[in-house]
Coordinates of C-alpha atoms in Angstrom, one line a residue:
X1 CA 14.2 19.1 20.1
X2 CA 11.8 16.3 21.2
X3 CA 12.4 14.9 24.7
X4 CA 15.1 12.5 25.0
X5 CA 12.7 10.1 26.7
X6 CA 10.7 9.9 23.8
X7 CA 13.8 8.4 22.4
X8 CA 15.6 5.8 24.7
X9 CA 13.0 3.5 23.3
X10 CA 13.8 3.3 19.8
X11 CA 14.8 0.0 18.5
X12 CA 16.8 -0.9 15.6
X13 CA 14.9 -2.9 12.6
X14 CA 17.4 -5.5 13.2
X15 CA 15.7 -6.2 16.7
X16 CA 13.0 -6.9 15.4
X17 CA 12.3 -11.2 15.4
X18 CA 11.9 -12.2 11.2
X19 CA 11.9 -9.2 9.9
X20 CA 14.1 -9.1 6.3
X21 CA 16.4 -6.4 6.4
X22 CA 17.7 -6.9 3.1
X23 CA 16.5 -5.5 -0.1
X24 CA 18.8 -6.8 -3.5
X25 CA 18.6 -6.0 -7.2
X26 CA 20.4 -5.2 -10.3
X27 CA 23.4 -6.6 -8.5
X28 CA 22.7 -4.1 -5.2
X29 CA 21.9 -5.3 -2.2
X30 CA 20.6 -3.0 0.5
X31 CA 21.0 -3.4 4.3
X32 CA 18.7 -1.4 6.5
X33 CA 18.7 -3.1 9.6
X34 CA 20.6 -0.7 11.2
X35 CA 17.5 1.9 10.7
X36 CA 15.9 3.0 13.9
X37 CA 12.2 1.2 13.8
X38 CA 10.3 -2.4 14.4
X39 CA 8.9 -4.4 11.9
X40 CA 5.7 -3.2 12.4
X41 CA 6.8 0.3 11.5
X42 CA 7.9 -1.3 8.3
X43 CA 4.9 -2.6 7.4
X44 CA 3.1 0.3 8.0
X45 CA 5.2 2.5 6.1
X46 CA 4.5 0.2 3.4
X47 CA 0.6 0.8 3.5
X48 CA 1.2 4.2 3.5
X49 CA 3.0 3.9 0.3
X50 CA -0.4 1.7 -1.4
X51 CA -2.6 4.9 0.3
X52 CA -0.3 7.7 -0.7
X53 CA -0.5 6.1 -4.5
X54 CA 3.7 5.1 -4.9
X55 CA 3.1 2.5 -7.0
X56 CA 0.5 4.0 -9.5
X57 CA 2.3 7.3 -9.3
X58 CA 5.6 5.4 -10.7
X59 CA 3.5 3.6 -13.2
X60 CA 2.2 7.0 -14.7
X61 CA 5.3 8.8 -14.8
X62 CA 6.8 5.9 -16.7
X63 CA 3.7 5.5 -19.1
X64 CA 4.6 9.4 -20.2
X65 CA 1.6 11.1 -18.7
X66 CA 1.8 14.6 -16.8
X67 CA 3.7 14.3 -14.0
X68 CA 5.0 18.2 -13.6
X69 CA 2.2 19.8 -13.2
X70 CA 3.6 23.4 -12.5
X71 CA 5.1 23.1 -16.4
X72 CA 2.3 20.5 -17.9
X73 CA 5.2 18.0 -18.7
X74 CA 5.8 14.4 -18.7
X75 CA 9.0 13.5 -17.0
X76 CA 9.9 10.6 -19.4
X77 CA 14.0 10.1 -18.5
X78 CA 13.1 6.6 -18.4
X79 CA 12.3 6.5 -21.7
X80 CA 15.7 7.8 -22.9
X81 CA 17.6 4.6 -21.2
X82 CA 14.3 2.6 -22.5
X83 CA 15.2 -0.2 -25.2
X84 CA 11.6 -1.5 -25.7
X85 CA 10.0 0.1 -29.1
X86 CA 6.6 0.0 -26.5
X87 CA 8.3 3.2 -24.1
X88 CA 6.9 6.7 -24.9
X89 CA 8.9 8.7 -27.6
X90 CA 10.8 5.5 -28.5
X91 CA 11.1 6.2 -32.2
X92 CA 12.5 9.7 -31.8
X93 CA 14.8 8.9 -28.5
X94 CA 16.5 5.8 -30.7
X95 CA 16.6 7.9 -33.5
X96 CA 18.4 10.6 -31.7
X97 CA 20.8 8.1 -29.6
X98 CA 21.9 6.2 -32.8
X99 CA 22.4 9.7 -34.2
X100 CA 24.5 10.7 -31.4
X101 CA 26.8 7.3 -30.6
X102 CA 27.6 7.3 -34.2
X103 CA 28.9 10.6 -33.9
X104 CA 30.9 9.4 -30.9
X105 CA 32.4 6.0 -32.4
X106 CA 33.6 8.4 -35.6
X107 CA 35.5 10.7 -33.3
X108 CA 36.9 7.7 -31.6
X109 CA 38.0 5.8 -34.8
X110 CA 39.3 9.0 -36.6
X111 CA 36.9 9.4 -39.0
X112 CA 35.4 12.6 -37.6
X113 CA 38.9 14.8 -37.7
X114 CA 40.0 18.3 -36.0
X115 CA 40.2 21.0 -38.9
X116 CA 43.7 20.5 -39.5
X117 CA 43.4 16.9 -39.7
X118 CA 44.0 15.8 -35.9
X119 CA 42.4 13.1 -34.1
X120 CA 40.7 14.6 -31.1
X121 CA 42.4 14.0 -28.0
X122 CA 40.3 16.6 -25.3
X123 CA 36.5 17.1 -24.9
X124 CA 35.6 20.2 -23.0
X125 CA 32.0 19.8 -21.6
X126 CA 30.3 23.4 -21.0
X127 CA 27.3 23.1 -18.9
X128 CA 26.5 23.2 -15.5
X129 CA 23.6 21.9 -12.9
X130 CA 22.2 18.8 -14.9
X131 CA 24.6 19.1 -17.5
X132 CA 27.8 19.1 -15.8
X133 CA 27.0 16.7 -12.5
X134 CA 25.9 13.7 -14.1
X135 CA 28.4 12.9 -16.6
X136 CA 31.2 14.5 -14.3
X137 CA 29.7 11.6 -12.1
X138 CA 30.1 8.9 -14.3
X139 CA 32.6 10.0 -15.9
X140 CA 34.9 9.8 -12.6
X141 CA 33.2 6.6 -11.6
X142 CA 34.5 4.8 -15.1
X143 CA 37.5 6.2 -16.5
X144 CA 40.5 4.5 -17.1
X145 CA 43.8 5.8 -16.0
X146 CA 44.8 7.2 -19.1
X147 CA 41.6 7.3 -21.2
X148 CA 42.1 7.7 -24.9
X149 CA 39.7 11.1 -24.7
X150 CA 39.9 13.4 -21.6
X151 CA 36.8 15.1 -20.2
X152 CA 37.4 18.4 -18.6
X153 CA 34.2 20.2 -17.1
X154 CA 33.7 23.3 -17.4
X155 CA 30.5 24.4 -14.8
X156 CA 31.0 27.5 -12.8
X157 CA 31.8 30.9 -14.7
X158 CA 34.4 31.6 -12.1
X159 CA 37.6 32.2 -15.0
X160 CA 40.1 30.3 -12.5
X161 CA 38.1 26.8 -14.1
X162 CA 38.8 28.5 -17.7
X163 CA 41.7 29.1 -17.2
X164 CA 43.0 26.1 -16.0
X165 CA 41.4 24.0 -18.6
X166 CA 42.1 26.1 -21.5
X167 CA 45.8 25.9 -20.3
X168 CA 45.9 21.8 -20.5
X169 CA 44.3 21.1 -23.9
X170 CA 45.1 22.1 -27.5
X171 CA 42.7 23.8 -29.7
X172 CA 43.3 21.7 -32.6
X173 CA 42.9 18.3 -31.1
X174 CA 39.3 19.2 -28.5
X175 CA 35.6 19.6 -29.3
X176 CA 33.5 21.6 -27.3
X177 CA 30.3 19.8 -26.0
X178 CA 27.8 23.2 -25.0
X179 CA 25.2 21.6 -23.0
X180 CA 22.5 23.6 -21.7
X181 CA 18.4 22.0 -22.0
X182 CA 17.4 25.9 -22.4
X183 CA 20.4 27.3 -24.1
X184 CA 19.5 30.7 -21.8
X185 CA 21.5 29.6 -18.9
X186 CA 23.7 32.3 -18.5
X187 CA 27.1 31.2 -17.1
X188 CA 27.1 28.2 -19.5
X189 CA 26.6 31.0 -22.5
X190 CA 29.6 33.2 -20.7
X191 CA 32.0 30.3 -21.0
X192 CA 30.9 29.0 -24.3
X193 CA 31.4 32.4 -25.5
X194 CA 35.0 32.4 -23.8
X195 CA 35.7 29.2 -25.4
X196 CA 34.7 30.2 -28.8
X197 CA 37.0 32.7 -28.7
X198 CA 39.9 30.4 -27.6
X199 CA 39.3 28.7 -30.7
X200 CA 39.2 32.3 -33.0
X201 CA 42.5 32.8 -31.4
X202 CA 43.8 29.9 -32.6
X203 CA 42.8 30.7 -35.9
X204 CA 39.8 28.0 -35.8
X205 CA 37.5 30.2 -37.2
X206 CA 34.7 29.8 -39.9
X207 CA 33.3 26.3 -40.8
X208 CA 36.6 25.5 -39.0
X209 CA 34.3 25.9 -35.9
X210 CA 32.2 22.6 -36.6
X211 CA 35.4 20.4 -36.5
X212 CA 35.3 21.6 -33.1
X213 CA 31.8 22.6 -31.5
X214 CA 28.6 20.7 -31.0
X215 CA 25.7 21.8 -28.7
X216 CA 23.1 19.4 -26.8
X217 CA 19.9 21.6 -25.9
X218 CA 16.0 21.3 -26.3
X219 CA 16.0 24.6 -27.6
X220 CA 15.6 24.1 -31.2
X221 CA 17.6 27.5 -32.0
X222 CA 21.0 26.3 -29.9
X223 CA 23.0 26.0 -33.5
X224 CA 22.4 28.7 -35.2
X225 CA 22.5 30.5 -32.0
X226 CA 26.0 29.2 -32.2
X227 CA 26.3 29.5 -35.7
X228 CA 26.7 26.0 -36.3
X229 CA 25.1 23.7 -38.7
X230 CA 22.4 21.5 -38.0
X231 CA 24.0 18.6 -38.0
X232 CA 26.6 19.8 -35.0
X233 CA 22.8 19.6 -32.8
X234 CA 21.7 16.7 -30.1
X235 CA 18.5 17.0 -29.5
X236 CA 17.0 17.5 -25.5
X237 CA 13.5 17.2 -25.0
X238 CA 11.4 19.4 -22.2
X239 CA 9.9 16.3 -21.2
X240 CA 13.2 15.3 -19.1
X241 CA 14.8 17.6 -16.2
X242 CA 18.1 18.6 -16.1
X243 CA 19.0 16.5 -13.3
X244 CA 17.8 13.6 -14.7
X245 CA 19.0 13.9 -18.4
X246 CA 22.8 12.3 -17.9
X247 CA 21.1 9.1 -20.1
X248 CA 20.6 11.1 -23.4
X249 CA 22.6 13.7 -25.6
X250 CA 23.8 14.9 -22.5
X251 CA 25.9 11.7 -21.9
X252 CA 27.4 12.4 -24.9
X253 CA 30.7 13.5 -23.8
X254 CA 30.5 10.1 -22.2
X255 CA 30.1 8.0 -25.2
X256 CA 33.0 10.6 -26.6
X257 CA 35.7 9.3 -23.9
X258 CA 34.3 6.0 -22.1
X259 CA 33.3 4.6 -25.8
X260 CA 29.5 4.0 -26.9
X261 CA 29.6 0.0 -26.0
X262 CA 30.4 1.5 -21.9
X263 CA 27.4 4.2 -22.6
X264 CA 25.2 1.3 -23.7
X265 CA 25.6 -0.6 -20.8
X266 CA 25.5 2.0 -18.6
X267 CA 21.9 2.5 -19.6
X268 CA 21.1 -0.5 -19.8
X269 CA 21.8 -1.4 -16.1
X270 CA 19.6 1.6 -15.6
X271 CA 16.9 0.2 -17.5
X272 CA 17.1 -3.0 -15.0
X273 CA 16.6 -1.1 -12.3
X274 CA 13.3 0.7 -14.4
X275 CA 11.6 -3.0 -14.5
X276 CA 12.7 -3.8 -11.1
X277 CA 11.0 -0.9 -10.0
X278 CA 7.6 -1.3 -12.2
X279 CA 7.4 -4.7 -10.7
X280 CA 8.9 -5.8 -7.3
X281 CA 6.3 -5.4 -4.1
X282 CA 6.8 -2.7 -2.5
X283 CA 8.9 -5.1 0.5
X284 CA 11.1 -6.1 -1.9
X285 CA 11.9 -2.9 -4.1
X286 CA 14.9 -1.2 -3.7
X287 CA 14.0 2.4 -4.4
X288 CA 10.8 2.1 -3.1
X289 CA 12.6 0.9 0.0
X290 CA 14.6 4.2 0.3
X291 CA 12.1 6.4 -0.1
X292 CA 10.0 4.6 2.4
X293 CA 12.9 5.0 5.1
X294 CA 14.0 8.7 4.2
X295 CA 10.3 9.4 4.9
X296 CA 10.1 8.0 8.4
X297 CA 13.8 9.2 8.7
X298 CA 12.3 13.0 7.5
X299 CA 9.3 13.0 9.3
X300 CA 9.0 10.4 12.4
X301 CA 12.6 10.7 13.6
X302 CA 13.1 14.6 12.3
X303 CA 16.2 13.8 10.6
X304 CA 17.2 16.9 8.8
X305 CA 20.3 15.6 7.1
X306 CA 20.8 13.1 4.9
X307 CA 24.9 11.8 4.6
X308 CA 26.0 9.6 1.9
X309 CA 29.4 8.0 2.3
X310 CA 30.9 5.9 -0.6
X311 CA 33.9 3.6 0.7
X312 CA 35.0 3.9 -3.0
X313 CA 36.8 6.4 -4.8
X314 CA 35.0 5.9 -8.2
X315 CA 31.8 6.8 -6.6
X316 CA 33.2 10.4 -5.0
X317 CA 31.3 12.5 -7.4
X318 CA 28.4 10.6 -6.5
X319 CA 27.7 12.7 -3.4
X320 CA 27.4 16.0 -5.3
X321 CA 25.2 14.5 -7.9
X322 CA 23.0 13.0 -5.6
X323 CA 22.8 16.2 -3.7
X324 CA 21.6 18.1 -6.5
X325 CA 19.0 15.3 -7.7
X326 CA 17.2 15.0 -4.0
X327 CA 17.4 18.4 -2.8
X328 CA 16.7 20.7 -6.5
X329 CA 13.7 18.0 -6.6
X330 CA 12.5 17.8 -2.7
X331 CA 13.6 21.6 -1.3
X332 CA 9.7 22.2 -1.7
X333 CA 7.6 23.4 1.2
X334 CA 4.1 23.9 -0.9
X335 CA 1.9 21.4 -2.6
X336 CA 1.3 21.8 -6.3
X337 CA -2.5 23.1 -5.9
X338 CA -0.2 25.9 -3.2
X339 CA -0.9 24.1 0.1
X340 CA 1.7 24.5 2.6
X341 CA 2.9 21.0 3.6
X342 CA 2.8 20.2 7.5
X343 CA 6.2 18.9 8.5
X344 CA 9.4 18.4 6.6
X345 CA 10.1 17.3 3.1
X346 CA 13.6 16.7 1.9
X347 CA 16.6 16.1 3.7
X348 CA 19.9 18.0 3.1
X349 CA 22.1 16.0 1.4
X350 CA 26.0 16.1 1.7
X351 CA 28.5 13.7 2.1
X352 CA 32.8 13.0 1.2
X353 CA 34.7 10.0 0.5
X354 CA 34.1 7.7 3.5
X355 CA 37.3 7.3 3.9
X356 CA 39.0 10.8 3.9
X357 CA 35.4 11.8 5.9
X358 CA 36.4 9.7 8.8
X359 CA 39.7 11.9 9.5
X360 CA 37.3 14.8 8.8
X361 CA 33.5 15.3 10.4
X362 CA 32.9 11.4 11.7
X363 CA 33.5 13.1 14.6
X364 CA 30.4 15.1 14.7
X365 CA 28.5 12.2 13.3
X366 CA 29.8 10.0 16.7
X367 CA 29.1 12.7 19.4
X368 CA 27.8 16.0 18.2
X369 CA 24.0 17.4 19.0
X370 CA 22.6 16.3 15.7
X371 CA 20.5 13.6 13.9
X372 CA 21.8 12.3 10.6
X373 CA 20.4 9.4 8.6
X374 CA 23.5 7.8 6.2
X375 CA 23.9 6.1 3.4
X376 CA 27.6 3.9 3.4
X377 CA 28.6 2.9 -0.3
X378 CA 31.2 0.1 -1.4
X379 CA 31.9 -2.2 -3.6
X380 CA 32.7 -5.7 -3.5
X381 CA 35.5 -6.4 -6.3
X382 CA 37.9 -3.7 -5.9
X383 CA 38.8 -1.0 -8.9
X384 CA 42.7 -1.7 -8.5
X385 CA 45.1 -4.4 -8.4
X386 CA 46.4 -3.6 -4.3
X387 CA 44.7 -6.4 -2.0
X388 CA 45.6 -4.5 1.1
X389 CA 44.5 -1.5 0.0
X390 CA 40.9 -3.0 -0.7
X391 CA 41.1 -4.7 3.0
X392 CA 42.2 -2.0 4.7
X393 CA 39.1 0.0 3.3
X394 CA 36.2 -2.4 3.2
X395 CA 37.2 -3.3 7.0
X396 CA 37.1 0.6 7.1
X397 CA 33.1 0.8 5.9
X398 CA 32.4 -2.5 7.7
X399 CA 33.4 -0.9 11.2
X400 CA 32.1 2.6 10.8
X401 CA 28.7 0.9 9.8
X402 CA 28.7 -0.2 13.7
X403 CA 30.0 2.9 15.4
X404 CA 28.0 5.3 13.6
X405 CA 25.2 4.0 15.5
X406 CA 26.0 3.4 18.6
X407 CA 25.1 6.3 21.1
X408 CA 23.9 7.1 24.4
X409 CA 21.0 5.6 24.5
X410 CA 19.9 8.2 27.0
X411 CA 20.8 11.3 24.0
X412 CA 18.2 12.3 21.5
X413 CA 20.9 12.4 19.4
X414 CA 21.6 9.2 17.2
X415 CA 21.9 8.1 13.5
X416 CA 20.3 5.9 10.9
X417 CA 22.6 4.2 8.8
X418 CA 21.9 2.0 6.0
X419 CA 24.4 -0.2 4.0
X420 CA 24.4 0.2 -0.4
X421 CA 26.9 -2.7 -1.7
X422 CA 27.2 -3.4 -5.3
X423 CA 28.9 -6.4 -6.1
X424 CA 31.0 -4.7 -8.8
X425 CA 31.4 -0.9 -10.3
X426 CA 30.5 -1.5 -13.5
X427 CA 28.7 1.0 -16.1
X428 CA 25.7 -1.4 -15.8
X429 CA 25.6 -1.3 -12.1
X430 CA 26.4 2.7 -11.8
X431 CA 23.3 2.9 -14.8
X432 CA 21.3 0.9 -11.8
X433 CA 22.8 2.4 -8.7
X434 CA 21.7 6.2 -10.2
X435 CA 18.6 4.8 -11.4
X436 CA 17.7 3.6 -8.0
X437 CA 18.6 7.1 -6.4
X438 CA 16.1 8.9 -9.4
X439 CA 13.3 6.5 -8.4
X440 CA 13.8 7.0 -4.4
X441 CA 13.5 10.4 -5.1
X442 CA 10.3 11.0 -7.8
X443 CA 8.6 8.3 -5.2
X444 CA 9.6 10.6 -2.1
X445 CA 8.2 13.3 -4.4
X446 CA 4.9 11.3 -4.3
X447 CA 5.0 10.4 -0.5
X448 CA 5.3 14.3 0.7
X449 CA 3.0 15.8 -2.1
X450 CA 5.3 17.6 -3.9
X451 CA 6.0 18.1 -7.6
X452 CA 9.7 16.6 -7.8
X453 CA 10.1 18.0 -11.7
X454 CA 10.3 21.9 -11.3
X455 CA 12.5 23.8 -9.1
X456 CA 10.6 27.4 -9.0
X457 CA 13.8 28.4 -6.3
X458 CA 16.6 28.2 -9.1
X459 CA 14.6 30.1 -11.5
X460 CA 13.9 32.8 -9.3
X461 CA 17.8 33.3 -8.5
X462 CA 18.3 33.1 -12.6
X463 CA 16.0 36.0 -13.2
X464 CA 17.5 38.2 -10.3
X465 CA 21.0 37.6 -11.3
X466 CA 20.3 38.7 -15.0
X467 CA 18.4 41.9 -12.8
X468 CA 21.6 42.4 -10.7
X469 CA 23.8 42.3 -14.0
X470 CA 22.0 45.0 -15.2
X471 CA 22.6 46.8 -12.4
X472 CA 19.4 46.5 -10.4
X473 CA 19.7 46.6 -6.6
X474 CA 19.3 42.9 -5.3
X475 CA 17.1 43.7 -2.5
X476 CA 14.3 45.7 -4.8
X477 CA 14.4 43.2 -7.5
X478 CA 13.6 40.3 -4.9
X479 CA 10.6 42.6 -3.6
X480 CA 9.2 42.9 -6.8
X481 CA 9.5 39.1 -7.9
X482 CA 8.8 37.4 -4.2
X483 CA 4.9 37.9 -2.8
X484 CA 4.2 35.6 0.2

């Protein structure tokens, strides 16, 4: 670890005489004045965004040229919460979302029936990675207390999950979203396959099936793969990563439960957040902001960890979401052109409930041998009716925003924390609060030199687990796929 002298110096950015540490948009206001650097730090992490290209980068992403240049892809999910006719692939995106709400709002009103004639009361998602954590994400953060639809996600192939979702719901009255971009990923085919065959055993069998089955992939061949008709298809595109994809066909178990009005607006907060970031300076844009700050964070202060902490129970499955989106898209030591990149790219990103976390690892975070830059999340209108619950907890988040930085100032150890308020949870400001996190981490993508689209790793451990099913030894199939 660098010498603790090195250290001792280190200001916060709130020490530093009229310097504006406060970033707000899209009803979000960011604090970072409790990051460790001057003013003049600041600004020059700003140049280095103009040198490094942030800005123009962003722009050409958004304008749908190649950005992924492992795959040759755009990476257009922009365009699929876009509601101009001037975004890339507008015609076919609109087309398919109309396509898709429609089928939600019929489902919802009745129209759209089980086989036997009842209204459908249970959707079971099947898909996991991008599939499953985004709309389990939103999902969490917007449901009512009794919604009228029930989403039950089934990720992991582990049966226990199958088992005990199988148990709650009635084949009759549930339809089975299978979500999977490729429609080869292996544990989402395992349950689907398992699901079907809940549904046979329930005599739902036949064109029975299309009461209660639809499939959202970019593989052309996902229906009749299924035997399903066409019509029980929502269409991905490869231009959009999994981890992204939460604002198209795979929100549809969204618009299934939350309503197509709450998916609207949802996107459309996200779509804020798109034109804040196309056209606020660089001082005064909020993702831009982040990714400016996890970079000095990364690579001036050697932070390794990233902690995100909402003081909000609606934004829980944040954390995992979020942890999927920055580390599948930054774990990356290697330039695209195969250069080995000199220092560290993305942090490792974990987090809890800020609440429960204090009872839990704040401990480590107050006095253990580490560095951890953290993000604290709350809201400022409440998502309940108890006033002393909501005082009790934002006074919670408010204090643990001071003594999560104070240290020996004589320890090498010490934190970065930043403060994330919304003024409400509402599916326009979760569209703008993910939106925000997408756009911190495509520009971080930019600032370290990595491709942020592909994730080589994960598709090296899918082709040696389909080896190891066969019965290949582990250890020969990774010499074999792995040269250095």
């Amino acid at each position: 670890m660098t010498d603790s002298n090195n250290w001792t110096l280190l200001p916060f950015l709130r020490d530093s005489a009229g310097v504006d540490t406060m970033v707000t948009a899209c009803g979000i206001r960011l604090d970072i004045s409790r990051q460790r650097l001057t003013g003049e730090d600041l600004k020059r992490l700003v140049d280095h965004c103009r040198t490094r290209g942030v800005e123009e980068a962003h722009r050409r992403m958004m304008a749908g040229e190649i950005v992924n240049p492992s795959e040759g892809r755009a990476a257009l999910h922009t365009s699929l919460r876009s509601f101009s006719a001037g975004a890339p692939k507008f015609a076919e995106v609109d087309r398919e979302r109309r396509r898709m709400l429609d089928f939600a709002r019929q489902v919802r009103e009745g129209i759209r029936l089980g086989c036997r004639g009842d209204r459908i009361t249970d959707v079971i998602n099947v898909g996991i990675g991008g599939s499953d954590m985004g709309p389990h994400a939103v999902y969490h953060a917007l449901r009512p207390s009794n919604p009228k639809i029930r989403v039950h996600f089934l990720s992991t192939v582990d049966g226990v999950l199958l088992e005990r979702i199988l148990d709650v719901c009635n084949p009759l009255t549930t339809l089975v979203v299978v979500s999977s971009k490729s429609f080869g990923t292996r544990e989402t085919l395992v349950n689907a396959a398992a699901v079907d065959q809940w549904l046979l055993n329930h005599g739902i069998v036949g064109t029975d099936r299309a009461h209660h089955m639809v499939v959202v992939s970019a593989n052309p061949d996902a229906a009749a793969q299924m035997c399903l008709p066409e019509e029980n298809f929502f269409r991905m595109w490869d231009w959009v990563g999994g981890r992204f994809s939460v604002w198209g066909a795979v929100g549809l178990p969204l618009a299934l439960s939350l309503g197509p009005e709450v998916f609207l607006e949802f996107l459309q907060g996200a779509a804020e957040m798109d034109r804040h970031s196309l056209t606020a300076p660089l001082e005064k844009n909020l993702p831009a902001t982040l990714a400016m700050i996890a970079f000095w964070n990364a690579n001036r202060l050697e932070i390794s960890t990233h902690c995100v902490l909402p003081y909000d129970e609606r934004l829980r499955v944040i954390v995992p979401w979020l942890q999927q989106l920055e580390m599948e898209s930054l774990g990356k030591n290697h330039t695209p052109d195969g250069r080995r990149i000199p220092g560290r790219t993305g942090q490792a990103v974990w987090g809890a409930n800020g609440n429960e976390a204090q009872h839990s690892f704040y401990q480590w975070l107050r006095e253990g041998t580490g560095r951890a830059s953290i993000d604290l999340l709350w809201s400022e209108m409440p998502g309940h009716r108890y006033a002393e619950h909501y005082r009790v907890l934002l006074a919670n988040a408010r204090a643990q925003a001071e003594a999560l930085i104070m240290r020996d100032p004589d320890n090498p150890c010490f934190n970065a924390v930043s403060a994330i308020v919304m003024d409400a949870v509402t599916p326009r400001r979760l569209g703008a609060l993910m939106a925000m996190y997408e756009h911190k981490t495509t520009m971080l993508g930019t600032l370290f030199g990595i491709n942020p689209f592909d994730q080589p790793g994960v598709e090296l451990g899918k082709r040696l687990s389909k080896r190891a099913e066969r019965g290949e030894d582990p250890m020969t199939a990774v010499a074999e796929e792995v040269r250095f």
